[in-house]
Each structure stands twice: as structure tokens, then as C-alpha cells.
Amino acid sequence: GTGGGKTTLALRALREDGIGFLSEGSPIIDRRGDLHPLPFPLWVRDRAPEAAQLPLEHVRRVGGELSDPRILELEAFDDRIARGPHPLAHIVLGRRSLGEHSELRPLPRRAAMPSLLRDTVVGFGFFQGAEFLLRHGLRDLRHRVGPMSTRARACTAGLRHAHVWELTMGRDREANWKALEQLLR
């Protein structure tokens, strides 16, 4: 979700040699369970410490010079974007904490299902789904069942071999990175 720390961790990871980039959000999962790159520009809030370190030649603002957030264009890290599919090895579910403590702990595979269903299969949360049904009714939902079924099978294939983790992110950004880094090496 918004404000969960994904962009902060992505920017931190991109400072390290040998770390690639697939997507800040949910990449595309094929029927074999492989991930395909789906990169988007990174939206960085002005108040984020990383905002001051962005390469200015690749930064733009949507609503003019005073708008927040800044957008880091793909060209800034184009050499890090994966060019082909990769097996899904890890699913990390982030959880914010007000404490200093950061921790990465294993979870059972089934713990990833709610997030996969919401973000990848359905494509919207409960309230957006309810609004869709109110506006379009059940008749239009029938047209979405086929694609949703295909996406569900792809997620199941990916989940079959993936490890699922919960990353508790505290206020210490470097500690958050250190907790996650062990999965990326």
C-alpha cells in the first residue's frame, strides 16, 4: 500500500552493485510462475531523505516545480531493469512498525494468498470491488472471470516454489534494508 516503504527499499537496493529491478509493485506472473518485468517510474515524496539524492536529469514533477511527489524516470536505472522472466523465489509482505526493530521472518505460503488475490488476481481491493459491482452489476463481472482465473493459476504456479516472508519495517531505514538484503544476494 501507499507509504509502506517499497520505494524507499527499491531506491536503497538500486545503490548496490548486482541488484536488479523488476517492479516496485506487482510484476506480471506467467502460467509457469515466472515474473516478467513491469517497471514504472518511482514516485518519491519530497520529505523522503532519498529525494535529495535523486539524479536531477531524471527527475520530473507532475504538477510543476512545487508539486509533491517527484518522479524518478526509468532512464535513471534502466541498466538495472531485468530484460526477461525470472522464477518467483520470494514474496515479501511488508508490515510497518513504529519501533526501531526490523525483522524478516518466514511465513507459510498461504499467508501470501490474500495479497496475491487482491493485487494480482482481482486487481482491486474490497471497496473498489464493491464499487465495481454497484456500478456495473454481476453481468459485467462475468467478463472478468476468465482473466481472473488465468491470473489465479499463474499466482498458484509462482507460489508453488516461492518462499514467503514478512518484513517488519521500523523507523530505521538502513535496518529495514539490512533485513531485506539477505534475500537479494
Short mmCIF file of N, CA and C in Angstrom, two decimals:
data_model
loop_
_atom_site.label_atom_id
_atom_site.label_comp_id
_atom_site.label_asym_id
_atom_site.label_seq_id
_atom_site.Cartn_x
_atom_site.Cartn_y
_atom_site.Cartn_z
N GLY A 1 0.80 -1.19 0.00
CA GLY A 1 0.00 0.00 0.00
C GLY A 1 0.85 1.25 0.00
N THR A 2 0.22 2.38 -0.14
CA THR A 2 0.89 3.67 -0.14
C THR A 2 1.55 3.91 1.21
N GLY A 3 2.78 4.41 1.17
CA GLY A 3 3.50 4.71 2.40
C GLY A 3 4.07 3.50 3.09
N GLY A 4 4.11 2.37 2.41
CA GLY A 4 4.58 1.14 3.03
C GLY A 4 6.09 0.97 3.01
N GLY A 5 6.81 1.79 2.25
CA GLY A 5 8.26 1.70 2.23
C GLY A 5 8.84 1.01 1.01
N LYS A 6 8.00 0.65 0.02
CA LYS A 6 8.50 -0.05 -1.17
C LYS A 6 9.49 0.81 -1.95
N THR A 7 9.17 2.07 -2.19
CA THR A 7 10.05 2.94 -2.96
C THR A 7 11.35 3.18 -2.22
N THR A 8 11.28 3.39 -0.94
CA THR A 8 12.49 3.60 -0.13
C THR A 8 13.41 2.40 -0.26
N LEU A 9 12.86 1.19 -0.13
CA LEU A 9 13.68 -0.01 -0.24
C LEU A 9 14.19 -0.21 -1.67
N ALA A 10 13.36 0.11 -2.66
CA ALA A 10 13.80 -0.02 -4.06
C ALA A 10 14.97 0.93 -4.34
N LEU A 11 14.87 2.17 -3.91
CA LEU A 11 15.96 3.13 -4.12
C LEU A 11 17.23 2.70 -3.38
N ARG A 12 17.05 2.17 -2.18
CA ARG A 12 18.22 1.69 -1.42
C ARG A 12 18.86 0.51 -2.12
N ALA A 13 18.06 -0.42 -2.61
CA ALA A 13 18.59 -1.59 -3.31
C ALA A 13 19.34 -1.19 -4.58
N LEU A 14 18.83 -0.20 -5.29
CA LEU A 14 19.47 0.22 -6.54
C LEU A 14 20.84 0.87 -6.33
N ARG A 15 21.17 1.22 -5.10
CA ARG A 15 22.51 1.75 -4.81
C ARG A 15 23.54 0.64 -4.72
N GLU A 16 23.10 -0.61 -4.66
CA GLU A 16 24.01 -1.75 -4.50
C GLU A 16 24.35 -2.36 -5.85
N ASP A 17 25.60 -2.75 -6.03
CA ASP A 17 26.01 -3.45 -7.24
C ASP A 17 25.33 -4.81 -7.31
N GLY A 18 24.97 -5.20 -8.51
CA GLY A 18 24.43 -6.54 -8.73
C GLY A 18 22.96 -6.73 -8.40
N ILE A 19 22.28 -5.69 -7.98
CA ILE A 19 20.86 -5.80 -7.65
C ILE A 19 20.07 -5.26 -8.84
N GLY A 20 19.14 -6.07 -9.34
CA GLY A 20 18.32 -5.67 -10.47
C GLY A 20 16.95 -5.20 -10.03
N PHE A 21 16.13 -4.85 -11.00
CA PHE A 21 14.81 -4.28 -10.72
C PHE A 21 13.78 -4.92 -11.64
N LEU A 22 12.70 -5.41 -11.07
CA LEU A 22 11.58 -5.94 -11.85
C LEU A 22 10.41 -4.96 -11.82
N SER A 23 10.00 -4.60 -10.61
CA SER A 23 8.83 -3.76 -10.45
C SER A 23 8.76 -3.27 -9.01
N GLU A 24 8.23 -2.09 -8.82
CA GLU A 24 8.02 -1.61 -7.46
C GLU A 24 6.76 -2.24 -6.88
N GLY A 25 5.79 -2.51 -7.73
CA GLY A 25 4.54 -3.11 -7.30
C GLY A 25 4.49 -4.57 -7.70
N SER A 26 3.38 -4.98 -8.27
CA SER A 26 3.20 -6.38 -8.67
C SER A 26 3.63 -6.58 -10.12
N PRO A 27 4.69 -7.37 -10.34
CA PRO A 27 5.09 -7.67 -11.71
C PRO A 27 4.12 -8.68 -12.33
N ILE A 28 4.26 -8.94 -13.60
CA ILE A 28 3.41 -9.90 -14.29
C ILE A 28 3.91 -11.30 -14.00
N ILE A 29 3.01 -12.20 -13.66
CA ILE A 29 3.34 -13.60 -13.40
C ILE A 29 2.74 -14.43 -14.53
N ASP A 30 3.57 -15.24 -15.20
CA ASP A 30 3.05 -16.06 -16.30
C ASP A 30 2.56 -17.42 -15.78
N ARG A 31 2.06 -18.24 -16.66
CA ARG A 31 1.43 -19.51 -16.24
C ARG A 31 2.43 -20.49 -15.64
N ARG A 32 3.73 -20.29 -15.90
CA ARG A 32 4.76 -21.12 -15.29
C ARG A 32 5.16 -20.60 -13.91
N GLY A 33 4.65 -19.43 -13.54
CA GLY A 33 5.01 -18.82 -12.26
C GLY A 33 6.23 -17.95 -12.33
N ASP A 34 6.69 -17.62 -13.55
CA ASP A 34 7.84 -16.73 -13.72
C ASP A 34 7.38 -15.27 -13.71
N LEU A 35 8.24 -14.41 -13.20
CA LEU A 35 7.96 -12.98 -13.14
C LEU A 35 8.52 -12.30 -14.38
N HIS A 36 7.74 -11.38 -14.94
CA HIS A 36 8.18 -10.58 -16.07
C HIS A 36 8.27 -9.13 -15.60
N PRO A 37 9.31 -8.42 -16.00
CA PRO A 37 9.47 -7.04 -15.56
C PRO A 37 8.27 -6.17 -15.94
N LEU A 38 7.87 -5.35 -15.02
CA LEU A 38 6.81 -4.36 -15.24
C LEU A 38 7.24 -3.08 -14.50
N PRO A 39 8.31 -2.46 -14.99
CA PRO A 39 8.83 -1.28 -14.28
C PRO A 39 8.00 -0.03 -14.57
N PHE A 40 7.85 0.76 -13.56
CA PHE A 40 7.23 2.07 -13.67
C PHE A 40 8.17 3.08 -13.04
N PRO A 41 8.07 4.34 -13.42
CA PRO A 41 8.86 5.35 -12.71
C PRO A 41 8.55 5.30 -11.22
N LEU A 42 9.52 5.65 -10.41
CA LEU A 42 9.34 5.64 -8.96
C LEU A 42 8.87 7.01 -8.48
N TRP A 43 7.83 7.02 -7.68
CA TRP A 43 7.30 8.25 -7.10
C TRP A 43 7.93 8.43 -5.74
N VAL A 44 8.64 9.54 -5.56
CA VAL A 44 9.38 9.79 -4.33
C VAL A 44 8.86 11.07 -3.69
N ARG A 45 8.40 10.95 -2.47
CA ARG A 45 7.91 12.12 -1.74
C ARG A 45 9.05 13.08 -1.42
N ASP A 46 8.76 14.36 -1.45
CA ASP A 46 9.78 15.37 -1.15
C ASP A 46 10.36 15.21 0.24
N ARG A 47 9.56 14.79 1.19
CA ARG A 47 10.04 14.66 2.57
C ARG A 47 10.93 13.44 2.78
N ALA A 48 10.99 12.53 1.80
CA ALA A 48 11.85 11.35 1.92
C ALA A 48 13.31 11.77 1.81
N PRO A 49 14.17 11.26 2.68
CA PRO A 49 15.59 11.61 2.60
C PRO A 49 16.20 11.29 1.23
N GLU A 50 15.67 10.27 0.55
CA GLU A 50 16.20 9.88 -0.75
C GLU A 50 15.93 10.92 -1.84
N ALA A 51 14.95 11.78 -1.63
CA ALA A 51 14.56 12.76 -2.65
C ALA A 51 15.73 13.69 -3.00
N ALA A 52 16.51 14.06 -2.03
CA ALA A 52 17.63 14.98 -2.27
C ALA A 52 18.77 14.32 -3.05
N GLN A 53 18.81 12.99 -3.08
CA GLN A 53 19.90 12.27 -3.74
C GLN A 53 19.55 11.82 -5.16
N LEU A 54 18.37 12.14 -5.64
CA LEU A 54 17.96 11.68 -6.97
C LEU A 54 18.72 12.43 -8.05
N PRO A 55 19.06 11.74 -9.15
CA PRO A 55 19.76 12.41 -10.25
C PRO A 55 18.81 13.39 -10.96
N LEU A 56 19.07 14.67 -10.85
CA LEU A 56 18.15 15.70 -11.32
C LEU A 56 17.80 15.57 -12.80
N GLU A 57 18.71 15.05 -13.61
CA GLU A 57 18.42 14.92 -15.04
C GLU A 57 17.33 13.88 -15.32
N HIS A 58 16.99 13.06 -14.31
CA HIS A 58 15.95 12.04 -14.49
C HIS A 58 14.75 12.25 -13.57
N VAL A 59 14.65 13.44 -13.01
CA VAL A 59 13.54 13.74 -12.09
C VAL A 59 12.60 14.73 -12.74
N ARG A 60 11.32 14.47 -12.61
CA ARG A 60 10.33 15.45 -13.05
C ARG A 60 9.21 15.51 -12.02
N ARG A 61 8.46 16.55 -12.14
CA ARG A 61 7.32 16.75 -11.25
C ARG A 61 6.07 16.81 -12.11
N VAL A 62 5.02 16.18 -11.63
CA VAL A 62 3.79 16.10 -12.41
C VAL A 62 3.11 17.46 -12.52
N GLY A 63 3.01 18.17 -11.42
CA GLY A 63 2.26 19.42 -11.40
C GLY A 63 3.10 20.65 -11.30
N GLY A 64 4.30 20.65 -11.82
CA GLY A 64 5.15 21.82 -11.74
C GLY A 64 6.19 21.68 -10.65
N GLU A 65 6.98 22.73 -10.48
CA GLU A 65 8.12 22.69 -9.56
C GLU A 65 7.74 22.54 -8.09
N LEU A 66 6.53 22.90 -7.72
CA LEU A 66 6.16 22.83 -6.31
C LEU A 66 5.37 21.57 -5.97
N SER A 67 5.14 20.69 -6.94
CA SER A 67 4.32 19.51 -6.68
C SER A 67 5.11 18.44 -5.94
N ASP A 68 4.40 17.64 -5.20
CA ASP A 68 4.95 16.50 -4.48
C ASP A 68 4.10 15.30 -4.89
N PRO A 69 4.62 14.22 -5.33
CA PRO A 69 5.99 13.77 -5.25
C PRO A 69 6.79 14.06 -6.51
N ARG A 70 8.06 13.72 -6.42
CA ARG A 70 8.94 13.75 -7.59
C ARG A 70 8.81 12.39 -8.28
N ILE A 71 9.08 12.35 -9.56
CA ILE A 71 9.03 11.10 -10.29
C ILE A 71 10.42 10.82 -10.84
N LEU A 72 10.97 9.68 -10.45
CA LEU A 72 12.26 9.25 -10.96
C LEU A 72 12.00 8.41 -12.20
N GLU A 73 12.41 8.93 -13.36
CA GLU A 73 12.14 8.27 -14.63
C GLU A 73 12.93 6.97 -14.75
N LEU A 74 12.43 6.06 -15.54
CA LEU A 74 13.06 4.75 -15.73
C LEU A 74 14.50 4.84 -16.23
N GLU A 75 14.81 5.88 -17.01
CA GLU A 75 16.16 6.02 -17.55
C GLU A 75 17.21 6.09 -16.45
N ALA A 76 16.83 6.52 -15.26
CA ALA A 76 17.78 6.65 -14.16
C ALA A 76 18.32 5.29 -13.72
N PHE A 77 17.56 4.23 -13.94
CA PHE A 77 18.02 2.90 -13.53
C PHE A 77 17.75 1.85 -14.61
N ASP A 78 17.71 2.30 -15.87
CA ASP A 78 17.41 1.41 -16.99
C ASP A 78 18.37 0.23 -17.08
N ASP A 79 19.63 0.44 -16.73
CA ASP A 79 20.61 -0.64 -16.79
C ASP A 79 20.38 -1.71 -15.73
N ARG A 80 19.50 -1.45 -14.77
CA ARG A 80 19.19 -2.40 -13.69
C ARG A 80 17.90 -3.17 -13.93
N ILE A 81 17.12 -2.76 -14.93
CA ILE A 81 15.83 -3.42 -15.17
C ILE A 81 16.06 -4.76 -15.86
N ALA A 82 15.48 -5.79 -15.29
CA ALA A 82 15.60 -7.13 -15.87
C ALA A 82 15.02 -7.12 -17.28
N ARG A 83 15.61 -7.89 -18.16
CA ARG A 83 15.16 -7.91 -19.56
C ARG A 83 14.32 -9.14 -19.90
N GLY A 84 14.22 -10.07 -18.99
CA GLY A 84 13.46 -11.27 -19.27
C GLY A 84 12.84 -11.82 -18.00
N PRO A 85 12.14 -12.94 -18.12
CA PRO A 85 11.46 -13.52 -16.96
C PRO A 85 12.44 -14.12 -15.95
N HIS A 86 12.00 -14.15 -14.70
CA HIS A 86 12.76 -14.74 -13.61
C HIS A 86 11.81 -15.60 -12.78
N PRO A 87 12.30 -16.72 -12.26
CA PRO A 87 11.44 -17.52 -11.38
C PRO A 87 11.09 -16.72 -10.12
N LEU A 88 9.89 -16.89 -9.66
CA LEU A 88 9.47 -16.24 -8.41
C LEU A 88 10.10 -17.00 -7.26
N ALA A 89 11.03 -16.36 -6.57
CA ALA A 89 11.74 -17.02 -5.48
C ALA A 89 11.22 -16.59 -4.11
N HIS A 90 10.86 -15.31 -3.98
CA HIS A 90 10.45 -14.78 -2.68
C HIS A 90 9.26 -13.84 -2.84
N ILE A 91 8.35 -13.93 -1.90
CA ILE A 91 7.26 -12.96 -1.76
C ILE A 91 7.44 -12.35 -0.38
N VAL A 92 7.59 -11.03 -0.35
CA VAL A 92 7.81 -10.33 0.91
C VAL A 92 6.58 -9.47 1.21
N LEU A 93 5.97 -9.75 2.33
CA LEU A 93 4.83 -8.97 2.79
C LEU A 93 5.35 -7.97 3.82
N GLY A 94 5.21 -6.70 3.53
CA GLY A 94 5.72 -5.66 4.41
C GLY A 94 4.73 -5.29 5.49
N ARG A 95 5.26 -4.98 6.66
CA ARG A 95 4.46 -4.52 7.78
C ARG A 95 5.22 -3.40 8.45
N ARG A 96 4.57 -2.24 8.59
CA ARG A 96 5.20 -1.08 9.23
C ARG A 96 5.12 -1.21 10.74
N SER A 97 6.13 -0.68 11.40
CA SER A 97 6.18 -0.66 12.85
C SER A 97 6.69 0.72 13.27
N LEU A 98 6.22 1.20 14.39
CA LEU A 98 6.70 2.49 14.91
C LEU A 98 8.00 2.33 15.69
N GLY A 99 8.41 1.10 15.93
CA GLY A 99 9.64 0.84 16.67
C GLY A 99 10.86 0.95 15.78
N GLU A 100 12.01 0.71 16.35
CA GLU A 100 13.28 0.74 15.62
C GLU A 100 13.57 -0.61 14.98
N HIS A 101 12.95 -1.65 15.49
CA HIS A 101 13.25 -3.04 15.12
C HIS A 101 12.81 -3.37 13.69
N SER A 102 13.69 -4.02 12.95
CA SER A 102 13.39 -4.56 11.62
C SER A 102 13.64 -6.05 11.68
N GLU A 103 12.76 -6.80 11.04
CA GLU A 103 12.90 -8.25 11.10
C GLU A 103 12.31 -8.88 9.85
N LEU A 104 12.99 -9.90 9.36
CA LEU A 104 12.49 -10.70 8.25
C LEU A 104 12.25 -12.10 8.81
N ARG A 105 11.00 -12.55 8.74
CA ARG A 105 10.71 -13.88 9.27
C ARG A 105 9.88 -14.67 8.25
N PRO A 106 10.11 -15.98 8.21
CA PRO A 106 9.38 -16.81 7.24
C PRO A 106 7.92 -16.95 7.62
N LEU A 107 7.09 -17.09 6.60
CA LEU A 107 5.66 -17.33 6.78
C LEU A 107 5.27 -18.54 5.94
N PRO A 108 4.16 -19.17 6.26
CA PRO A 108 3.67 -20.23 5.38
C PRO A 108 3.20 -19.63 4.05
N ARG A 109 3.27 -20.40 2.99
CA ARG A 109 2.88 -19.91 1.66
C ARG A 109 1.47 -19.34 1.65
N ARG A 110 0.57 -19.94 2.39
CA ARG A 110 -0.83 -19.49 2.37
C ARG A 110 -0.98 -18.04 2.86
N ALA A 111 0.02 -17.53 3.60
CA ALA A 111 -0.05 -16.15 4.08
C ALA A 111 0.00 -15.15 2.94
N ALA A 112 0.54 -15.54 1.78
CA ALA A 112 0.63 -14.64 0.63
C ALA A 112 -0.66 -14.59 -0.18
N MET A 113 -1.56 -15.54 0.03
CA MET A 113 -2.76 -15.61 -0.81
C MET A 113 -3.63 -14.36 -0.78
N PRO A 114 -3.95 -13.79 0.37
CA PRO A 114 -4.80 -12.58 0.34
C PRO A 114 -4.21 -11.45 -0.50
N SER A 115 -2.89 -11.21 -0.36
CA SER A 115 -2.25 -10.15 -1.14
C SER A 115 -2.24 -10.49 -2.63
N LEU A 116 -1.92 -11.73 -2.96
CA LEU A 116 -1.92 -12.14 -4.36
C LEU A 116 -3.31 -12.02 -4.98
N LEU A 117 -4.32 -12.46 -4.25
CA LEU A 117 -5.68 -12.35 -4.77
C LEU A 117 -6.08 -10.90 -5.00
N ARG A 118 -5.81 -10.06 -4.02
CA ARG A 118 -6.21 -8.66 -4.12
C ARG A 118 -5.44 -7.92 -5.21
N ASP A 119 -4.12 -8.05 -5.20
CA ASP A 119 -3.28 -7.22 -6.06
C ASP A 119 -3.07 -7.78 -7.46
N THR A 120 -3.08 -9.09 -7.60
CA THR A 120 -2.74 -9.70 -8.88
C THR A 120 -3.94 -10.31 -9.58
N VAL A 121 -4.76 -11.03 -8.86
CA VAL A 121 -5.89 -11.73 -9.48
C VAL A 121 -7.06 -10.78 -9.72
N VAL A 122 -7.53 -10.15 -8.67
CA VAL A 122 -8.69 -9.26 -8.78
C VAL A 122 -8.28 -7.90 -9.32
N GLY A 123 -7.18 -7.37 -8.80
CA GLY A 123 -6.69 -6.09 -9.29
C GLY A 123 -7.23 -4.89 -8.53
N PHE A 124 -8.05 -5.13 -7.55
CA PHE A 124 -8.51 -4.03 -6.70
C PHE A 124 -8.96 -4.60 -5.37
N GLY A 125 -9.00 -3.73 -4.36
CA GLY A 125 -9.37 -4.14 -3.02
C GLY A 125 -10.87 -4.28 -2.83
N PHE A 126 -11.28 -4.58 -1.61
CA PHE A 126 -12.68 -4.83 -1.29
C PHE A 126 -13.58 -3.66 -1.67
N PHE A 127 -13.20 -2.45 -1.28
CA PHE A 127 -14.06 -1.30 -1.53
C PHE A 127 -14.15 -0.97 -3.01
N GLN A 128 -13.04 -1.11 -3.74
CA GLN A 128 -13.09 -0.90 -5.18
C GLN A 128 -13.95 -1.98 -5.84
N GLY A 129 -13.88 -3.22 -5.33
CA GLY A 129 -14.71 -4.31 -5.86
C GLY A 129 -16.19 -4.06 -5.63
N ALA A 130 -16.52 -3.58 -4.43
CA ALA A 130 -17.91 -3.27 -4.14
C ALA A 130 -18.42 -2.14 -5.04
N GLU A 131 -17.59 -1.14 -5.25
CA GLU A 131 -17.97 -0.04 -6.14
C GLU A 131 -18.18 -0.55 -7.57
N PHE A 132 -17.29 -1.44 -8.03
CA PHE A 132 -17.43 -2.02 -9.36
C PHE A 132 -18.77 -2.73 -9.50
N LEU A 133 -19.12 -3.55 -8.49
CA LEU A 133 -20.39 -4.28 -8.55
C LEU A 133 -21.58 -3.34 -8.53
N LEU A 134 -21.51 -2.29 -7.74
CA LEU A 134 -22.61 -1.32 -7.69
C LEU A 134 -22.78 -0.60 -9.02
N ARG A 135 -21.69 -0.27 -9.66
CA ARG A 135 -21.75 0.46 -10.94
C ARG A 135 -22.11 -0.44 -12.11
N HIS A 136 -21.55 -1.65 -12.12
CA HIS A 136 -21.65 -2.48 -13.31
C HIS A 136 -22.53 -3.72 -13.12
N GLY A 137 -22.74 -4.14 -11.91
CA GLY A 137 -23.56 -5.31 -11.65
C GLY A 137 -22.82 -6.61 -11.91
N LEU A 138 -23.48 -7.70 -11.61
CA LEU A 138 -22.89 -9.03 -11.76
C LEU A 138 -22.66 -9.40 -13.23
N ARG A 139 -23.46 -8.84 -14.12
CA ARG A 139 -23.33 -9.17 -15.53
C ARG A 139 -21.93 -8.85 -16.06
N ASP A 140 -21.40 -7.68 -15.72
CA ASP A 140 -20.06 -7.31 -16.16
C ASP A 140 -18.97 -8.12 -15.46
N LEU A 141 -19.26 -8.61 -14.27
CA LEU A 141 -18.29 -9.42 -13.54
C LEU A 141 -18.00 -10.72 -14.29
N ARG A 142 -19.00 -11.25 -15.00
CA ARG A 142 -18.81 -12.49 -15.78
C ARG A 142 -17.67 -12.35 -16.77
N HIS A 143 -17.50 -11.18 -17.35
CA HIS A 143 -16.45 -10.96 -18.34
C HIS A 143 -15.06 -10.93 -17.72
N ARG A 144 -15.00 -10.74 -16.42
CA ARG A 144 -13.71 -10.70 -15.73
C ARG A 144 -13.31 -12.07 -15.18
N VAL A 145 -14.23 -13.02 -15.13
CA VAL A 145 -13.95 -14.32 -14.53
C VAL A 145 -12.84 -15.06 -15.27
N GLY A 146 -12.85 -15.08 -16.58
CA GLY A 146 -11.81 -15.77 -17.36
C GLY A 146 -10.42 -15.24 -17.08
N PRO A 147 -10.20 -13.94 -17.25
CA PRO A 147 -8.87 -13.39 -16.94
C PRO A 147 -8.47 -13.58 -15.47
N MET A 148 -9.43 -13.47 -14.56
CA MET A 148 -9.12 -13.66 -13.14
C MET A 148 -8.70 -15.10 -12.88
N SER A 149 -9.34 -16.03 -13.53
CA SER A 149 -8.99 -17.44 -13.38
C SER A 149 -7.57 -17.71 -13.90
N THR A 150 -7.24 -17.13 -15.03
CA THR A 150 -5.89 -17.27 -15.60
C THR A 150 -4.85 -16.70 -14.65
N ARG A 151 -5.12 -15.53 -14.10
CA ARG A 151 -4.17 -14.91 -13.17
C ARG A 151 -4.04 -15.73 -11.88
N ALA A 152 -5.15 -16.32 -11.41
CA ALA A 152 -5.11 -17.15 -10.20
C ALA A 152 -4.22 -18.37 -10.43
N ARG A 153 -4.32 -19.01 -11.59
CA ARG A 153 -3.48 -20.17 -11.89
C ARG A 153 -2.00 -19.76 -11.98
N ALA A 154 -1.72 -18.58 -12.54
CA ALA A 154 -0.35 -18.10 -12.62
C ALA A 154 0.22 -17.85 -11.23
N CYS A 155 -0.57 -17.25 -10.36
CA CYS A 155 -0.12 -17.00 -8.98
C CYS A 155 0.14 -18.30 -8.25
N THR A 156 -0.73 -19.27 -8.44
CA THR A 156 -0.55 -20.58 -7.80
C THR A 156 0.75 -21.23 -8.28
N ALA A 157 1.04 -21.14 -9.58
CA ALA A 157 2.29 -21.70 -10.12
C ALA A 157 3.50 -21.00 -9.51
N GLY A 158 3.45 -19.69 -9.39
CA GLY A 158 4.56 -18.95 -8.79
C GLY A 158 4.74 -19.25 -7.33
N LEU A 159 3.64 -19.36 -6.62
CA LEU A 159 3.68 -19.60 -5.19
C LEU A 159 4.20 -21.00 -4.86
N ARG A 160 4.06 -21.91 -5.78
CA ARG A 160 4.46 -23.31 -5.55
C ARG A 160 5.92 -23.43 -5.11
N HIS A 161 6.79 -22.58 -5.64
CA HIS A 161 8.22 -22.69 -5.33
C HIS A 161 8.77 -21.49 -4.56
N ALA A 162 7.93 -20.52 -4.28
CA ALA A 162 8.40 -19.30 -3.62
C ALA A 162 8.43 -19.45 -2.11
N HIS A 163 9.33 -18.71 -1.52
CA HIS A 163 9.37 -18.59 -0.06
C HIS A 163 8.61 -17.31 0.28
N VAL A 164 7.85 -17.35 1.35
CA VAL A 164 7.05 -16.19 1.77
C VAL A 164 7.63 -15.67 3.08
N TRP A 165 7.75 -14.35 3.13
CA TRP A 165 8.36 -13.68 4.27
C TRP A 165 7.51 -12.50 4.72
N GLU A 166 7.64 -12.17 5.99
CA GLU A 166 7.09 -10.91 6.49
C GLU A 166 8.27 -10.04 6.89
N LEU A 167 8.30 -8.85 6.31
CA LEU A 167 9.34 -7.88 6.65
C LEU A 167 8.71 -6.82 7.54
N THR A 168 9.11 -6.81 8.80
CA THR A 168 8.67 -5.77 9.72
C THR A 168 9.64 -4.61 9.56
N MET A 169 9.12 -3.46 9.14
CA MET A 169 9.95 -2.29 8.89
C MET A 169 9.73 -1.26 9.99
N GLY A 170 10.80 -0.97 10.69
CA GLY A 170 10.76 0.05 11.72
C GLY A 170 11.15 1.41 11.17
N ARG A 171 11.48 2.32 12.04
CA ARG A 171 11.83 3.68 11.61
C ARG A 171 13.24 3.79 11.06
N ASP A 172 14.09 2.83 11.34
CA ASP A 172 15.48 2.86 10.87
C ASP A 172 15.52 2.28 9.46
N ARG A 173 15.66 3.15 8.47
CA ARG A 173 15.61 2.72 7.06
C ARG A 173 16.76 1.79 6.69
N GLU A 174 17.93 2.03 7.25
CA GLU A 174 19.07 1.17 6.94
C GLU A 174 18.87 -0.22 7.54
N ALA A 175 18.29 -0.30 8.71
CA ALA A 175 18.00 -1.61 9.32
C ALA A 175 16.95 -2.35 8.49
N ASN A 176 15.99 -1.63 7.92
CA ASN A 176 15.00 -2.26 7.04
C ASN A 176 15.70 -2.87 5.83
N TRP A 177 16.64 -2.12 5.25
CA TRP A 177 17.38 -2.62 4.10
C TRP A 177 18.20 -3.86 4.49
N LYS A 178 18.89 -3.80 5.62
CA LYS A 178 19.73 -4.93 6.04
C LYS A 178 18.88 -6.19 6.25
N ALA A 179 17.67 -6.03 6.75
CA ALA A 179 16.79 -7.19 6.93
C ALA A 179 16.39 -7.80 5.58
N LEU A 180 16.14 -6.97 4.59
CA LEU A 180 15.71 -7.44 3.28
C LEU A 180 16.88 -7.91 2.41
N GLU A 181 18.03 -7.29 2.57
CA GLU A 181 19.19 -7.53 1.71
C GLU A 181 19.56 -9.00 1.59
N GLN A 182 19.41 -9.75 2.66
CA GLN A 182 19.81 -11.15 2.62
C GLN A 182 19.06 -11.97 1.57
N LEU A 183 17.88 -11.54 1.16
CA LEU A 183 17.12 -12.25 0.12
C LEU A 183 17.60 -11.89 -1.28
N LEU A 184 18.28 -10.78 -1.42
CA LEU A 184 18.64 -10.27 -2.75
C LEU A 184 20.06 -10.61 -3.15
N ARG A 185 20.78 -11.25 -2.30
CA ARG A 185 22.19 -11.58 -2.61
C ARG A 185 22.33 -13.01 -3.06
#
